Amino acid sequence: MTEVNCYHDQPDRLTQAVRLAALAWERRKPITFFIPDPARAEAFDKALWANDPLSFIPHCHSNSAEADRTLIIITDNLDAVQQDELLVNLADEVPAGFARYQRLFEIVTRHDDDKATARERMAFYKDRGYPITYRKSN
């Protein structure tokens, strides 16, 4: 069963998502970022490039020819991704097909609109018996 990890009270979603990407890269773990909003996906892509001028976090979109050889994938379609270990949801809704992943990360900001949609997602997971761990990172 998918384990849900909720990072709450974050200043913004992208900063925490970049941290998760960096940690996954450091540990050489495959991770998928579900981002159906093209503007948000582009912002995340740029954030990975600008994260640290002395380091590089290799990543690509699921439609890239390199996707099957890349650990960090950005997608708007989970069916286009082979790995099923780690998933970060940067959408405002529960991603269809999330249950095939071992772990799902939800990132919730301090903004009221984001909290409201996150409560709906957490209720969805809780009502279906998914174990949820709440975390507040720096």
PDB file of N, CA and C in Angstrom, residues 16-88:
ATOM      1  N   GLN A  16      10.325  22.922  -1.724  1.00  0.00           N
ATOM      2  CA  GLN A  16      10.366  21.590  -1.110  1.00  0.00           C
ATOM      3  C   GLN A  16      10.508  20.517  -2.169  1.00  0.00           C
ATOM      4  N   ALA A  17       9.874  20.698  -3.320  1.00  0.00           N
ATOM      5  CA  ALA A  17      10.012  19.720  -4.408  1.00  0.00           C
ATOM      6  C   ALA A  17      11.460  19.635  -4.886  1.00  0.00           C
ATOM      7  N   VAL A  18      12.130  20.766  -4.986  1.00  0.00           N
ATOM      8  CA  VAL A  18      13.548  20.764  -5.380  1.00  0.00           C
ATOM      9  C   VAL A  18      14.381  20.034  -4.322  1.00  0.00           C
ATOM     10  N   ARG A  19      14.068  20.243  -3.057  1.00  0.00           N
ATOM     11  CA  ARG A  19      14.781  19.517  -1.990  1.00  0.00           C
ATOM     12  C   ARG A  19      14.604  18.006  -2.153  1.00  0.00           C
ATOM     13  N   LEU A  20      13.378  17.582  -2.438  1.00  0.00           N
ATOM     14  CA  LEU A  20      13.128  16.153  -2.620  1.00  0.00           C
ATOM     15  C   LEU A  20      13.867  15.614  -3.840  1.00  0.00           C
ATOM     16  N   ALA A  21      13.914  16.399  -4.909  1.00  0.00           N
ATOM     17  CA  ALA A  21      14.662  15.983  -6.107  1.00  0.00           C
ATOM     18  C   ALA A  21      16.143  15.849  -5.789  1.00  0.00           C
ATOM     19  N   ALA A  22      16.695  16.818  -5.069  1.00  0.00           N
ATOM     20  CA  ALA A  22      18.121  16.781  -4.719  1.00  0.00           C
ATOM     21  C   ALA A  22      18.426  15.573  -3.838  1.00  0.00           C
ATOM     22  N   LEU A  23      17.561  15.300  -2.886  1.00  0.00           N
ATOM     23  CA  LEU A  23      17.763  14.153  -2.005  1.00  0.00           C
ATOM     24  C   LEU A  23      17.669  12.842  -2.783  1.00  0.00           C
ATOM     25  N   ALA A  24      16.694  12.738  -3.666  1.00  0.00           N
ATOM     26  CA  ALA A  24      16.569  11.532  -4.488  1.00  0.00           C
ATOM     27  C   ALA A  24      17.804  11.352  -5.365  1.00  0.00           C
ATOM     28  N   TRP A  25      18.286  12.441  -5.966  1.00  0.00           N
ATOM     29  CA  TRP A  25      19.479  12.352  -6.817  1.00  0.00           C
ATOM     30  C   TRP A  25      20.691  11.928  -5.999  1.00  0.00           C
ATOM     31  N   GLU A  26      20.828  12.514  -4.822  1.00  0.00           N
ATOM     32  CA  GLU A  26      21.966  12.170  -3.949  1.00  0.00           C
ATOM     33  C   GLU A  26      21.951  10.681  -3.597  1.00  0.00           C
ATOM     34  N   ARG A  27      20.765  10.137  -3.394  1.00  0.00           N
ATOM     35  CA  ARG A  27      20.611   8.721  -3.032  1.00  0.00           C
ATOM     36  C   ARG A  27      20.423   7.813  -4.246  1.00  0.00           C
ATOM     37  N   ARG A  28      20.423   8.414  -5.437  1.00  0.00           N
ATOM     38  CA  ARG A  28      20.230   7.691  -6.697  1.00  0.00           C
ATOM     39  C   ARG A  28      18.923   6.898  -6.697  1.00  0.00           C
ATOM     40  N   LYS A  29      17.863   7.545  -6.228  1.00  0.00           N
ATOM     41  CA  LYS A  29      16.530   6.957  -6.200  1.00  0.00           C
ATOM     42  C   LYS A  29      15.687   7.543  -7.327  1.00  0.00           C
ATOM     43  N   PRO A  30      14.940   6.727  -8.036  1.00  0.00           N
ATOM     44  CA  PRO A  30      14.046   7.269  -9.064  1.00  0.00           C
ATOM     45  C   PRO A  30      12.871   7.997  -8.416  1.00  0.00           C
ATOM     46  N   ILE A  31      12.496   9.132  -8.988  1.00  0.00           N
ATOM     47  CA  ILE A  31      11.396   9.928  -8.439  1.00  0.00           C
ATOM     48  C   ILE A  31      10.655  10.597  -9.591  1.00  0.00           C
ATOM     49  N   THR A  32       9.344  10.605  -9.473  1.00  0.00           N
ATOM     50  CA  THR A  32       8.482  11.209 -10.482  1.00  0.00           C
ATOM     51  C   THR A  32       7.778  12.409  -9.876  1.00  0.00           C
ATOM     52  N   PHE A  33       7.736  13.496 -10.622  1.00  0.00           N
ATOM     53  CA  PHE A  33       7.030  14.701 -10.211  1.00  0.00           C
ATOM     54  C   PHE A  33       5.815  14.857 -11.118  1.00  0.00           C
ATOM     55  N   PHE A  34       4.624  14.703 -10.539  1.00  0.00           N
ATOM     56  CA  PHE A  34       3.388  14.829 -11.288  1.00  0.00           C
ATOM     57  C   PHE A  34       2.963  16.290 -11.273  1.00  0.00           C
ATOM     58  N   ILE A  35       3.015  16.921 -12.466  1.00  0.00           N
ATOM     59  CA  ILE A  35       2.723  18.342 -12.587  1.00  0.00           C
ATOM     60  C   ILE A  35       1.909  18.568 -13.869  1.00  0.00           C
ATOM     61  N   PRO A  36       0.582  18.486 -13.778  1.00  0.00           N
ATOM     62  CA  PRO A  36      -0.229  18.655 -14.984  1.00  0.00           C
ATOM     63  C   PRO A  36      -0.312  20.099 -15.491  1.00  0.00           C
ATOM     64  N   ASP A  37      -0.023  21.075 -14.656  1.00  0.00           N
ATOM     65  CA  ASP A  37      -0.054  22.480 -15.061  1.00  0.00           C
ATOM     66  C   ASP A  37       1.253  22.826 -15.778  1.00  0.00           C
ATOM     67  N   PRO A  38       1.212  23.147 -17.079  1.00  0.00           N
ATOM     68  CA  PRO A  38       2.439  23.416 -17.836  1.00  0.00           C
ATOM     69  C   PRO A  38       3.285  24.556 -17.247  1.00  0.00           C
ATOM     70  N   ALA A  39       2.663  25.601 -16.744  1.00  0.00           N
ATOM     71  CA  ALA A  39       3.423  26.712 -16.163  1.00  0.00           C
ATOM     72  C   ALA A  39       4.149  26.267 -14.901  1.00  0.00           C
ATOM     73  N   ARG A  40       3.483  25.463 -14.090  1.00  0.00           N
ATOM     74  CA  ARG A  40       4.114  24.956 -12.862  1.00  0.00           C
ATOM     75  C   ARG A  40       5.243  23.985 -13.207  1.00  0.00           C
ATOM     76  N   ALA A  41       5.030  23.149 -14.225  1.00  0.00           N
ATOM     77  CA  ALA A  41       6.076  22.208 -14.655  1.00  0.00           C
ATOM     78  C   ALA A  41       7.303  22.969 -15.151  1.00  0.00           C
ATOM     79  N   GLU A  42       7.091  24.031 -15.913  1.00  0.00           N
ATOM     80  CA  GLU A  42       8.210  24.837 -16.405  1.00  0.00           C
ATOM     81  C   GLU A  42       8.944  25.528 -15.252  1.00  0.00           C
ATOM     82  N   ALA A  43       8.190  26.029 -14.283  1.00  0.00           N
ATOM     83  CA  ALA A  43       8.812  26.675 -13.122  1.00  0.00           C
ATOM     84  C   ALA A  43       9.662  25.673 -12.340  1.00  0.00           C
ATOM     85  N   PHE A  44       9.161  24.442 -12.192  1.00  0.00           N
ATOM     86  CA  PHE A  44       9.926  23.411 -11.495  1.00  0.00           C
ATOM     87  C   PHE A  44      11.183  23.041 -12.275  1.00  0.00           C
ATOM     88  N   ASP A  45      11.046  22.870 -13.574  1.00  0.00           N
ATOM     89  CA  ASP A  45      12.191  22.569 -14.433  1.00  0.00           C
ATOM     90  C   ASP A  45      13.269  23.646 -14.263  1.00  0.00           C
ATOM     91  N   LYS A  46      12.882  24.907 -14.330  1.00  0.00           N
ATOM     92  CA  LYS A  46      13.833  26.005 -14.159  1.00  0.00           C
ATOM     93  C   LYS A  46      14.437  26.013 -12.762  1.00  0.00           C
ATOM     94  N   ALA A  47      13.635  25.692 -11.753  1.00  0.00           N
ATOM     95  CA  ALA A  47      14.137  25.661 -10.371  1.00  0.00           C
ATOM     96  C   ALA A  47      15.203  24.579 -10.205  1.00  0.00           C
ATOM     97  N   LEU A  48      15.044  23.455 -10.883  1.00  0.00           N
ATOM     98  CA  LEU A  48      16.065  22.403 -10.805  1.00  0.00           C
ATOM     99  C   LEU A  48      17.374  22.860 -11.449  1.00  0.00           C
ATOM    100  N   TRP A  49      17.292  23.632 -12.514  1.00  0.00           N
ATOM    101  CA  TRP A  49      18.499  24.147 -13.164  1.00  0.00           C
ATOM    102  C   TRP A  49      19.178  25.203 -12.304  1.00  0.00           C
ATOM    103  N   ALA A  50      18.407  25.980 -11.574  1.00  0.00           N
ATOM    104  CA  ALA A  50      18.951  27.110 -10.814  1.00  0.00           C
ATOM    105  C   ALA A  50      19.204  26.784  -9.350  1.00  0.00           C
ATOM    106  N   ASN A  51      18.955  25.560  -8.949  1.00  0.00           N
ATOM    107  CA  ASN A  51      19.048  25.177  -7.541  1.00  0.00           C
ATOM    108  C   ASN A  51      20.386  25.535  -6.913  1.00  0.00           C
ATOM    109  N   ASP A  52      21.458  25.089  -7.494  1.00  0.00           N
ATOM    110  CA  ASP A  52      22.798  25.329  -6.956  1.00  0.00           C
ATOM    111  C   ASP A  52      23.742  25.443  -8.146  1.00  0.00           C
ATOM    112  N   PRO A  53      24.388  26.593  -8.300  1.00  0.00           N
ATOM    113  CA  PRO A  53      25.248  26.772  -9.472  1.00  0.00           C
ATOM    114  C   PRO A  53      26.398  25.767  -9.558  1.00  0.00           C
ATOM    115  N   LEU A  54      26.742  25.130  -8.449  1.00  0.00           N
ATOM    116  CA  LEU A  54      27.858  24.184  -8.452  1.00  0.00           C
ATOM    117  C   LEU A  54      27.416  22.729  -8.573  1.00  0.00           C
ATOM    118  N   SER A  55      26.111  22.509  -8.643  1.00  0.00           N
ATOM    119  CA  SER A  55      25.634  21.137  -8.777  1.00  0.00           C
ATOM    120  C   SER A  55      24.563  21.080  -9.859  1.00  0.00           C
ATOM    121  N   PHE A  56      24.305  19.892 -10.320  1.00  0.00           N
ATOM    122  CA  PHE A  56      23.310  19.685 -11.363  1.00  0.00           C
ATOM    123  C   PHE A  56      22.418  18.534 -10.952  1.00  0.00           C
ATOM    124  N   ILE A  57      21.120  18.717 -11.080  1.00  0.00           N
ATOM    125  CA  ILE A  57      20.169  17.646 -10.803  1.00  0.00           C
ATOM    126  C   ILE A  57      19.618  17.184 -12.155  1.00  0.00           C
ATOM    127  N   PRO A  58      20.129  16.084 -12.682  1.00  0.00           N
ATOM    128  CA  PRO A  58      19.664  15.611 -13.991  1.00  0.00           C
ATOM    129  C   PRO A  58      18.184  15.232 -13.935  1.00  0.00           C
ATOM    130  N   HIS A  59      17.442  15.703 -14.902  1.00  0.00           N
ATOM    131  CA  HIS A  59      16.016  15.433 -14.964  1.00  0.00           C
ATOM    132  C   HIS A  59      15.535  15.614 -16.392  1.00  0.00           C
ATOM    133  N   CYS A  60      14.350  15.125 -16.663  1.00  0.00           N
ATOM    134  CA  CYS A  60      13.745  15.340 -17.974  1.00  0.00           C
ATOM    135  C   CYS A  60      12.242  15.122 -17.871  1.00  0.00           C
ATOM    136  N   HIS A  61      11.555  15.438 -18.931  1.00  0.00           N
ATOM    137  CA  HIS A  61      10.119  15.187 -19.020  1.00  0.00           C
ATOM    138  C   HIS A  61       9.880  13.755 -19.484  1.00  0.00           C
ATOM    139  N   SER A  62       8.744  13.230 -19.130  1.00  0.00           N
ATOM    140  CA  SER A  62       8.450  11.825 -19.457  1.00  0.00           C
ATOM    141  C   SER A  62       8.407  11.566 -20.958  1.00  0.00           C
ATOM    142  N   ASN A  63       8.204  12.594 -21.773  1.00  0.00           N
ATOM    143  CA  ASN A  63       8.161  12.395 -23.221  1.00  0.00           C
ATOM    144  C   ASN A  63       9.541  12.510 -23.873  1.00  0.00           C
ATOM    145  N   SER A  64      10.576  12.679 -23.065  1.00  0.00           N
ATOM    146  CA  SER A  64      11.941  12.767 -23.585  1.00  0.00           C
ATOM    147  C   SER A  64      12.472  11.383 -23.953  1.00  0.00           C
ATOM    148  N   ALA A  65      13.343  11.343 -24.950  1.00  0.00           N
ATOM    149  CA  ALA A  65      13.989  10.090 -25.333  1.00  0.00           C
ATOM    150  C   ALA A  65      14.871   9.555 -24.209  1.00  0.00           C
ATOM    151  N   GLU A  66      15.272  10.409 -23.297  1.00  0.00           N
ATOM    152  CA  GLU A  66      16.142  10.024 -22.179  1.00  0.00           C
ATOM    153  C   GLU A  66      15.372   9.554 -20.941  1.00  0.00           C
ATOM    154  N   ALA A  67      14.055   9.602 -20.972  1.00  0.00           N
ATOM    155  CA  ALA A  67      13.253   9.328 -19.771  1.00  0.00           C
ATOM    156  C   ALA A  67      13.505   7.956 -19.163  1.00  0.00           C
ATOM    157  N   ASP A  68      13.717   6.944 -19.983  1.00  0.00           N
ATOM    158  CA  ASP A  68      13.922   5.600 -19.422  1.00  0.00           C
ATOM    159  C   ASP A  68      15.297   5.441 -18.773  1.00  0.00           C
ATOM    160  N   ARG A  69      16.181   6.427 -18.970  1.00  0.00           N
ATOM    161  CA  ARG A  69      17.517   6.384 -18.360  1.00  0.00           C
ATOM    162  C   ARG A  69      17.735   7.505 -17.347  1.00  0.00           C
ATOM    163  N   THR A  70      16.672   8.200 -16.984  1.00  0.00           N
ATOM    164  CA  THR A  70      16.781   9.343 -16.085  1.00  0.00           C
ATOM    165  C   THR A  70      16.037   9.051 -14.798  1.00  0.00           C
ATOM    166  N   LEU A  71      16.651   9.342 -13.665  1.00  0.00           N
ATOM    167  CA  LEU A  71      16.029   9.064 -12.368  1.00  0.00           C
ATOM    168  C   LEU A  71      14.934  10.057 -12.001  1.00  0.00           C
ATOM    169  N   ILE A  72      15.060  11.295 -12.430  1.00  0.00           N
ATOM    170  CA  ILE A  72      14.110  12.341 -12.033  1.00  0.00           C
ATOM    171  C   ILE A  72      13.278  12.735 -13.247  1.00  0.00           C
ATOM    172  N   ILE A  73      11.977  12.451 -13.135  1.00  0.00           N
ATOM    173  CA  ILE A  73      11.061  12.638 -14.249  1.00  0.00           C
ATOM    174  C   ILE A  73       9.970  13.637 -13.870  1.00  0.00           C
ATOM    175  N   ILE A  74       9.670  14.535 -14.794  1.00  0.00           N
ATOM    176  CA  ILE A  74       8.535  15.449 -14.677  1.00  0.00           C
ATOM    177  C   ILE A  74       7.484  14.964 -15.670  1.00  0.00           C
ATOM    178  N   THR A  75       6.231  14.832 -15.207  1.00  0.00           N
ATOM    179  CA  THR A  75       5.189  14.327 -16.103  1.00  0.00           C
ATOM    180  C   THR A  75       3.827  14.910 -15.780  1.00  0.00           C
ATOM    181  N   ASP A  76       2.969  14.882 -16.783  1.00  0.00           N
ATOM    182  CA  ASP A  76       1.560  15.194 -16.575  1.00  0.00           C
ATOM    183  C   ASP A  76       0.716  13.945 -16.813  1.00  0.00           C
ATOM    184  N   ASN A  77       1.404  12.804 -16.992  1.00  0.00           N
ATOM    185  CA  ASN A  77       0.741  11.540 -17.289  1.00  0.00           C
ATOM    186  C   ASN A  77       1.513  10.400 -16.633  1.00  0.00           C
ATOM    187  N   LEU A  78       1.006   9.869 -15.540  1.00  0.00           N
ATOM    188  CA  LEU A  78       1.718   8.807 -14.827  1.00  0.00           C
ATOM    189  C   LEU A  78       1.847   7.530 -15.644  1.00  0.00           C
ATOM    190  N   ASP A  79       0.960   7.319 -16.605  1.00  0.00           N
ATOM    191  CA  ASP A  79       1.060   6.133 -17.460  1.00  0.00           C
ATOM    192  C   ASP A  79       2.304   6.175 -18.349  1.00  0.00           C
ATOM    193  N   ALA A  80       2.868   7.364 -18.543  1.00  0.00           N
ATOM    194  CA  ALA A  80       4.052   7.515 -19.399  1.00  0.00           C
ATOM    195  C   ALA A  80       5.352   7.254 -18.649  1.00  0.00           C
ATOM    196  N   VAL A  81       5.264   6.918 -17.361  1.00  0.00           N
ATOM    197  CA  VAL A  81       6.449   6.739 -16.514  1.00  0.00           C
ATOM    198  C   VAL A  81       6.561   5.286 -16.095  1.00  0.00           C
ATOM    199  N   GLN A  82       7.783   4.744 -16.184  1.00  0.00           N
ATOM    200  CA  GLN A  82       8.011   3.336 -15.849  1.00  0.00           C
ATOM    201  C   GLN A  82       8.201   3.105 -14.352  1.00  0.00           C
ATOM    202  N   GLN A  83       8.918   3.985 -13.683  1.00  0.00           N
ATOM    203  CA  GLN A  83       9.252   3.736 -12.272  1.00  0.00           C
ATOM    204  C   GLN A  83       8.017   3.881 -11.388  1.00  0.00           C
ATOM    205  N   ASP A  84       8.027   3.186 -10.254  1.00  0.00           N
ATOM    206  CA  ASP A  84       6.891   3.244  -9.340  1.00  0.00           C
ATOM    207  C   ASP A  84       7.322   3.314  -7.873  1.00  0.00           C
ATOM    208  N   GLU A  85       8.484   3.919  -7.648  1.00  0.00           N
ATOM    209  CA  GLU A  85       8.992   3.995  -6.279  1.00  0.00           C
ATOM    210  C   GLU A  85       8.508   5.253  -5.556  1.00  0.00           C
ATOM    211  N   LEU A  86       8.882   6.430  -6.064  1.00  0.00           N
ATOM    212  CA  LEU A  86       8.571   7.697  -5.395  1.00  0.00           C
ATOM    213  C   LEU A  86       7.792   8.618  -6.327  1.00  0.00           C
ATOM    214  N   LEU A  87       6.745   9.241  -5.789  1.00  0.00           N
ATOM    215  CA  LEU A  87       5.929  10.171  -6.559  1.00  0.00           C
ATOM    216  C   LEU A  87       5.715  11.433  -5.733  1.00  0.00           C
ATOM    217  N   VAL A  88       5.946  12.594  -6.347  1.00  0.00           N
ATOM    218  CA  VAL A  88       5.651  13.876  -5.719  1.00  0.00           C
ATOM    219  C   VAL A  88       4.480  14.479  -6.486  1.00  0.00           C
TER     220      VAL A  88
END
